[in-house]
Short mmCIF file of C-alpha atoms in Angstrom, two decimals:
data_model
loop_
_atom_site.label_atom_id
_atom_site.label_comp_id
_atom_site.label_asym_id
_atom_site.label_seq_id
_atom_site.Cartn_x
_atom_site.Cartn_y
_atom_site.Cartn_z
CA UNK A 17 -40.70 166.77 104.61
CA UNK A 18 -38.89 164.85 106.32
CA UNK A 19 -36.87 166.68 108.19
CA UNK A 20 -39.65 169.05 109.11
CA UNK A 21 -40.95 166.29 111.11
CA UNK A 22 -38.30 165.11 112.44
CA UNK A 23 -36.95 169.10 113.79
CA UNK A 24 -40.53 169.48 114.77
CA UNK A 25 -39.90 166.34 117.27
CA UNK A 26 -36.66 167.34 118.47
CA UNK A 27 -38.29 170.76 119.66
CA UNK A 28 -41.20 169.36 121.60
CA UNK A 29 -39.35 166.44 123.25
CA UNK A 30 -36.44 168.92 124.13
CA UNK A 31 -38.37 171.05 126.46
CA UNK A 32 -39.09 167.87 128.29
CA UNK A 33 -35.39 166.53 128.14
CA UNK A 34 -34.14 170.15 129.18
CA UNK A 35 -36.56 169.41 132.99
CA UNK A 36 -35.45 165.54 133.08
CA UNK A 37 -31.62 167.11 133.05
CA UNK A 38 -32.10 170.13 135.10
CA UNK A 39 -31.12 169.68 138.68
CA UNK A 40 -33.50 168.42 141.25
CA UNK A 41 -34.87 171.69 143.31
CA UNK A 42 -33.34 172.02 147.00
CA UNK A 43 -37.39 171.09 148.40
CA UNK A 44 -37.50 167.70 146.33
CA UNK A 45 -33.94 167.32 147.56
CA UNK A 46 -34.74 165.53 150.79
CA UNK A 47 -37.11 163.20 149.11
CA UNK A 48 -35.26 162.17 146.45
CA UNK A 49 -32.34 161.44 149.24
CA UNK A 50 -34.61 159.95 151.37
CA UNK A 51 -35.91 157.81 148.50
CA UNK A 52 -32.32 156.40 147.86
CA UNK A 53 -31.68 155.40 150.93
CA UNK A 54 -34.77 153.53 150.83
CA UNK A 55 -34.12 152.01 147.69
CA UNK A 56 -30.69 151.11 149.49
CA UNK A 57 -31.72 149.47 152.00
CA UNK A 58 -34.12 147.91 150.05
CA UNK A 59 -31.23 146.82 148.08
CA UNK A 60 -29.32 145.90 151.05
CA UNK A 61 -32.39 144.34 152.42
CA UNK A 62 -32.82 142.01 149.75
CA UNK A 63 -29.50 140.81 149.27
CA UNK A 64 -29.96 138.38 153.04
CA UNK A 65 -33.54 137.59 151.34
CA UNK A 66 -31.74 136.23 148.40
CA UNK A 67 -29.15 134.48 150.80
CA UNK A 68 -32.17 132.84 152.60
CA UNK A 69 -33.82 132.06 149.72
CA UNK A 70 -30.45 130.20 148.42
CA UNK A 71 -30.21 128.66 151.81
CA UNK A 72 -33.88 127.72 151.48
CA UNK A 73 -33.58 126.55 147.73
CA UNK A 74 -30.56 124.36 148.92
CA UNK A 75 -32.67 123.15 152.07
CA UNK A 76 -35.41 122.28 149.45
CA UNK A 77 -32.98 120.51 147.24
CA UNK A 78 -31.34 118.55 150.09
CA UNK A 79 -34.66 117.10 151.40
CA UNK A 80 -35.91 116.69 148.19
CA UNK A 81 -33.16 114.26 148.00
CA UNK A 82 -33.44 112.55 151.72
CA UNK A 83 -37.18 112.31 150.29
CA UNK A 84 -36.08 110.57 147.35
CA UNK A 85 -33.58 108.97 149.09
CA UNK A 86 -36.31 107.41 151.86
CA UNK A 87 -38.49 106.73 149.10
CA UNK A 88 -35.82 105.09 146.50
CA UNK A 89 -35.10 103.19 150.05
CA UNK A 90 -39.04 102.62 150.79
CA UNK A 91 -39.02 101.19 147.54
CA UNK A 92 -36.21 99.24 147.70
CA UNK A 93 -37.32 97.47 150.70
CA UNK A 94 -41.32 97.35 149.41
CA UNK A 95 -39.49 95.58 146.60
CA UNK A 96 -38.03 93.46 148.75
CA UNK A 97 -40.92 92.65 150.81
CA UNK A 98 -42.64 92.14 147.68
CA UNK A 99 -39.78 90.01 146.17
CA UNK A 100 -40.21 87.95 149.32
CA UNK A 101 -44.26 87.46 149.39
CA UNK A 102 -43.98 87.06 146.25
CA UNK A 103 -41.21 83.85 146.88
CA UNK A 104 -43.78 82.78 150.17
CA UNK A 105 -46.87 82.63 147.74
CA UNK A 106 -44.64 80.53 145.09
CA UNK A 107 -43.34 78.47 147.57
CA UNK A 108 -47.03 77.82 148.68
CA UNK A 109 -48.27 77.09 146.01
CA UNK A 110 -45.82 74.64 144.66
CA UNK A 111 -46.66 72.91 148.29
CA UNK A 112 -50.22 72.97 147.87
CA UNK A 113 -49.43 71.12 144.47
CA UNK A 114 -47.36 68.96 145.89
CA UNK A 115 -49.87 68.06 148.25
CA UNK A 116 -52.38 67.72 145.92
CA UNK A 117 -50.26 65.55 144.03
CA UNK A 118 -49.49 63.49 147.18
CA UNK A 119 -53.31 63.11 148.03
CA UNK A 120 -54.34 62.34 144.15
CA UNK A 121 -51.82 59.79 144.20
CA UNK A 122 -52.75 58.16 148.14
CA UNK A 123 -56.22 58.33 146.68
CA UNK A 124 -55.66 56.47 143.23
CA UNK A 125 -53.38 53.77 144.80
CA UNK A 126 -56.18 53.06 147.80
CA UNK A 127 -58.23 52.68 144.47
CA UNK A 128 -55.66 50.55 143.08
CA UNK A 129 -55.89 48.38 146.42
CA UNK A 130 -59.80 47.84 147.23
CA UNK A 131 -60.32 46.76 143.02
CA UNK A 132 -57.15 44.09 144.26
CA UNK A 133 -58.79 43.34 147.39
CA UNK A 134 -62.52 43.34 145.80
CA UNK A 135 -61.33 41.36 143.14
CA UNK A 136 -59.21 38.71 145.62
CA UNK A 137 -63.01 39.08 147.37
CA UNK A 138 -64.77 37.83 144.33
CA UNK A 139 -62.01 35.03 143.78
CA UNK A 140 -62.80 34.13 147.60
CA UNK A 141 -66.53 34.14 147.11
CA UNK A 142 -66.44 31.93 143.35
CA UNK A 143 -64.21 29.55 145.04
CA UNK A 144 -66.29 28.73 147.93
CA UNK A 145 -69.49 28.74 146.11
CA UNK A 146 -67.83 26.29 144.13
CA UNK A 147 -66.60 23.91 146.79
CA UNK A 148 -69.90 24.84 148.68
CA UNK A 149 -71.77 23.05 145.48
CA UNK A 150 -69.39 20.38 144.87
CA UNK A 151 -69.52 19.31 148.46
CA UNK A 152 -73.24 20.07 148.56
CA UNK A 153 -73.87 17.98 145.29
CA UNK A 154 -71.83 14.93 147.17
CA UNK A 155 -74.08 15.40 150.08
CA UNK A 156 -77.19 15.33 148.43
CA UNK A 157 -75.97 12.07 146.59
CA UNK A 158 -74.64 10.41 149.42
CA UNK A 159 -78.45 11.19 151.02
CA UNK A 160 -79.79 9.82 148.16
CA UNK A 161 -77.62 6.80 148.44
CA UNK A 162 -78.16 6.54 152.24
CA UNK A 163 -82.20 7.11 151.41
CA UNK A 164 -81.53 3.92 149.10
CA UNK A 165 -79.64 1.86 151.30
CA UNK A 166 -81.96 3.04 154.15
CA UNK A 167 -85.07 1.67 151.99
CA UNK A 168 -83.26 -1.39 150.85
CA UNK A 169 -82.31 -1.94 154.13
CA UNK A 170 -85.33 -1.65 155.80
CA UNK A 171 -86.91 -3.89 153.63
CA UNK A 172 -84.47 -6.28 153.75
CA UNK A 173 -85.04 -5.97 157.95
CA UNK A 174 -88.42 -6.10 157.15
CA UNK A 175 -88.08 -9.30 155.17
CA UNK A 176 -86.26 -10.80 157.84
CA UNK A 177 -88.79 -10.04 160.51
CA UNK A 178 -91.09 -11.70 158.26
CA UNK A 179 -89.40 -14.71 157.77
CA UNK A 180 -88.64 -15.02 161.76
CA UNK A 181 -92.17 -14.62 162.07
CA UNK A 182 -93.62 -17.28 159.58
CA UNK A 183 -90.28 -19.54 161.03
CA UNK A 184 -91.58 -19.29 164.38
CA UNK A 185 -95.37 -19.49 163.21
CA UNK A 186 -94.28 -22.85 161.56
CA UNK A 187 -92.18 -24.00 164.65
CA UNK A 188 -95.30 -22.87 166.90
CA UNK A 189 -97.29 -24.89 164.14
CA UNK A 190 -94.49 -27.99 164.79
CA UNK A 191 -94.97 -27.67 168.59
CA UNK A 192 -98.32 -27.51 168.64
CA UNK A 193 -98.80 -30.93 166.06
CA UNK A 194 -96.48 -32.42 168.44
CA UNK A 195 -98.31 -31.95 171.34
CA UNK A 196 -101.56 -32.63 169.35
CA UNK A 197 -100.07 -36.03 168.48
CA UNK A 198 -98.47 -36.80 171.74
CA UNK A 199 -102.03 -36.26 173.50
CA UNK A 200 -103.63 -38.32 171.45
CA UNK A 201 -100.73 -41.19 171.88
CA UNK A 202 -101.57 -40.53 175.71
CA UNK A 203 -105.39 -40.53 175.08
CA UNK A 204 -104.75 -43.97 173.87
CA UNK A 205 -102.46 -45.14 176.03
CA UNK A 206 -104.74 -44.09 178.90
CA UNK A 207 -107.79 -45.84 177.56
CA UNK A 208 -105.33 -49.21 177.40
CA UNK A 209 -104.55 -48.55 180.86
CA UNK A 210 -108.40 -48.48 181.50
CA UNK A 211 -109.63 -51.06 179.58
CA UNK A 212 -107.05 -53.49 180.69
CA UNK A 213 -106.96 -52.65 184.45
CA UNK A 214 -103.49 -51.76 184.16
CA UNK A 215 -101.98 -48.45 186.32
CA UNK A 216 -98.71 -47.21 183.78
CA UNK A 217 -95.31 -48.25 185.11
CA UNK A 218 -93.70 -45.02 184.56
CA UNK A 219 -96.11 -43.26 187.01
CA UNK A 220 -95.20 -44.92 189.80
CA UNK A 221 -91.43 -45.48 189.13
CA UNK A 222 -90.13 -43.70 191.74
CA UNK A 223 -91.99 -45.29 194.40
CA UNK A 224 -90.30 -48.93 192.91
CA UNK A 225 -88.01 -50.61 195.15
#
């Protein structure tokens, strides 16, 4: 069965086989020339496409590389640059500390200085309100001693001026007894003088010769 099949194969494809082989009539002739000459060139034709393609591929592959190359290089100095702000914003802020540093200290030590001077202040201030009430307290006794001696003193003026006064009232009281007494010695030595006729001797003791 088999074989049936496989005969019955051979003679329809060989009918078809038997036209593929025969040789190409004289009118198809031209065209089938014509054809291979396109396919030729064609042939021919492609082989500078390839070339330029190459060329083109090898164009590609060389800038790809310049590319890289620019941008390995871009890179390299964006690195750089970045290496370098990087080193700028370090070295900015370590002086911003350090300044910071500087300022906390300046400010802690002018701290340091006004509690010394507020405290040398205080010491100032105690000491004179000290001495202030010391010399203040001698002051006020020394017043109150002057007050005393004033009073006594006074007084004592006052006494004094009282005992001038009654001194001289009795001396004034002295003079006056005297003269009381030596008028009445002259009353009586006048009315001898009268009653005896008699002019006093002392009266007229300049005009003696």
């Amino acid at each position: 069965m088999g074989e049936s099949e496989g005969s019955s194969i051979n003679k329809t494809e060989s009918p078809q086989l038997q036209s593929l082989l025969d040789p190409v009539p004289e009118e198809l002739s031209p065209v089938v020339e014509k054809d291979s000459e396109t396919l030729s060139t064609i042939s021919i034709s492609q082989e500078p496409n390839q070339q330029a393609i190459s060329t083109l591929d090898d164009q590609k592959v060389a800038d790809d590389h310049a590319d890289n190359k620019e941008t390995g290089d871009h890179d390299d100095k964006k690195d750089a640059k970045d290496s370098t702000d990087r080193d700028a914003g370090l070295a900015k802020i370590v002086a911003e500390k350090r300044l910071a540093l500087i300022k906390a200290w300046e400010e802690s030590e002018k701290t340091k200085a006004e509690n010394r001077a507020y405290k040398k202040q205080s010491s100032v201030g105690l000491w004179e309100e000290s001495k202030k009430s010391s010399i203040e307290a001698q002051l006020k006794k020394f017043e109150e001693n002057l007050e005393r001696k004033k009073v006594e003193y006074v007084s004592k003026m006052k006494n004094e001026l009282a005992e001038i006064h009654q001194y001289a009232e009795e001396k004034r009281a002295i003079v006056e007894a005297q003269k009381r007494e030596e008028c009445l010695e002259l009353e009586e030595t006048a009315a001898k003088f009268r009653s005896r006729g008699v002019a006093p001797k002392k009266l007229f003791g300049c005009f003696s010769a």
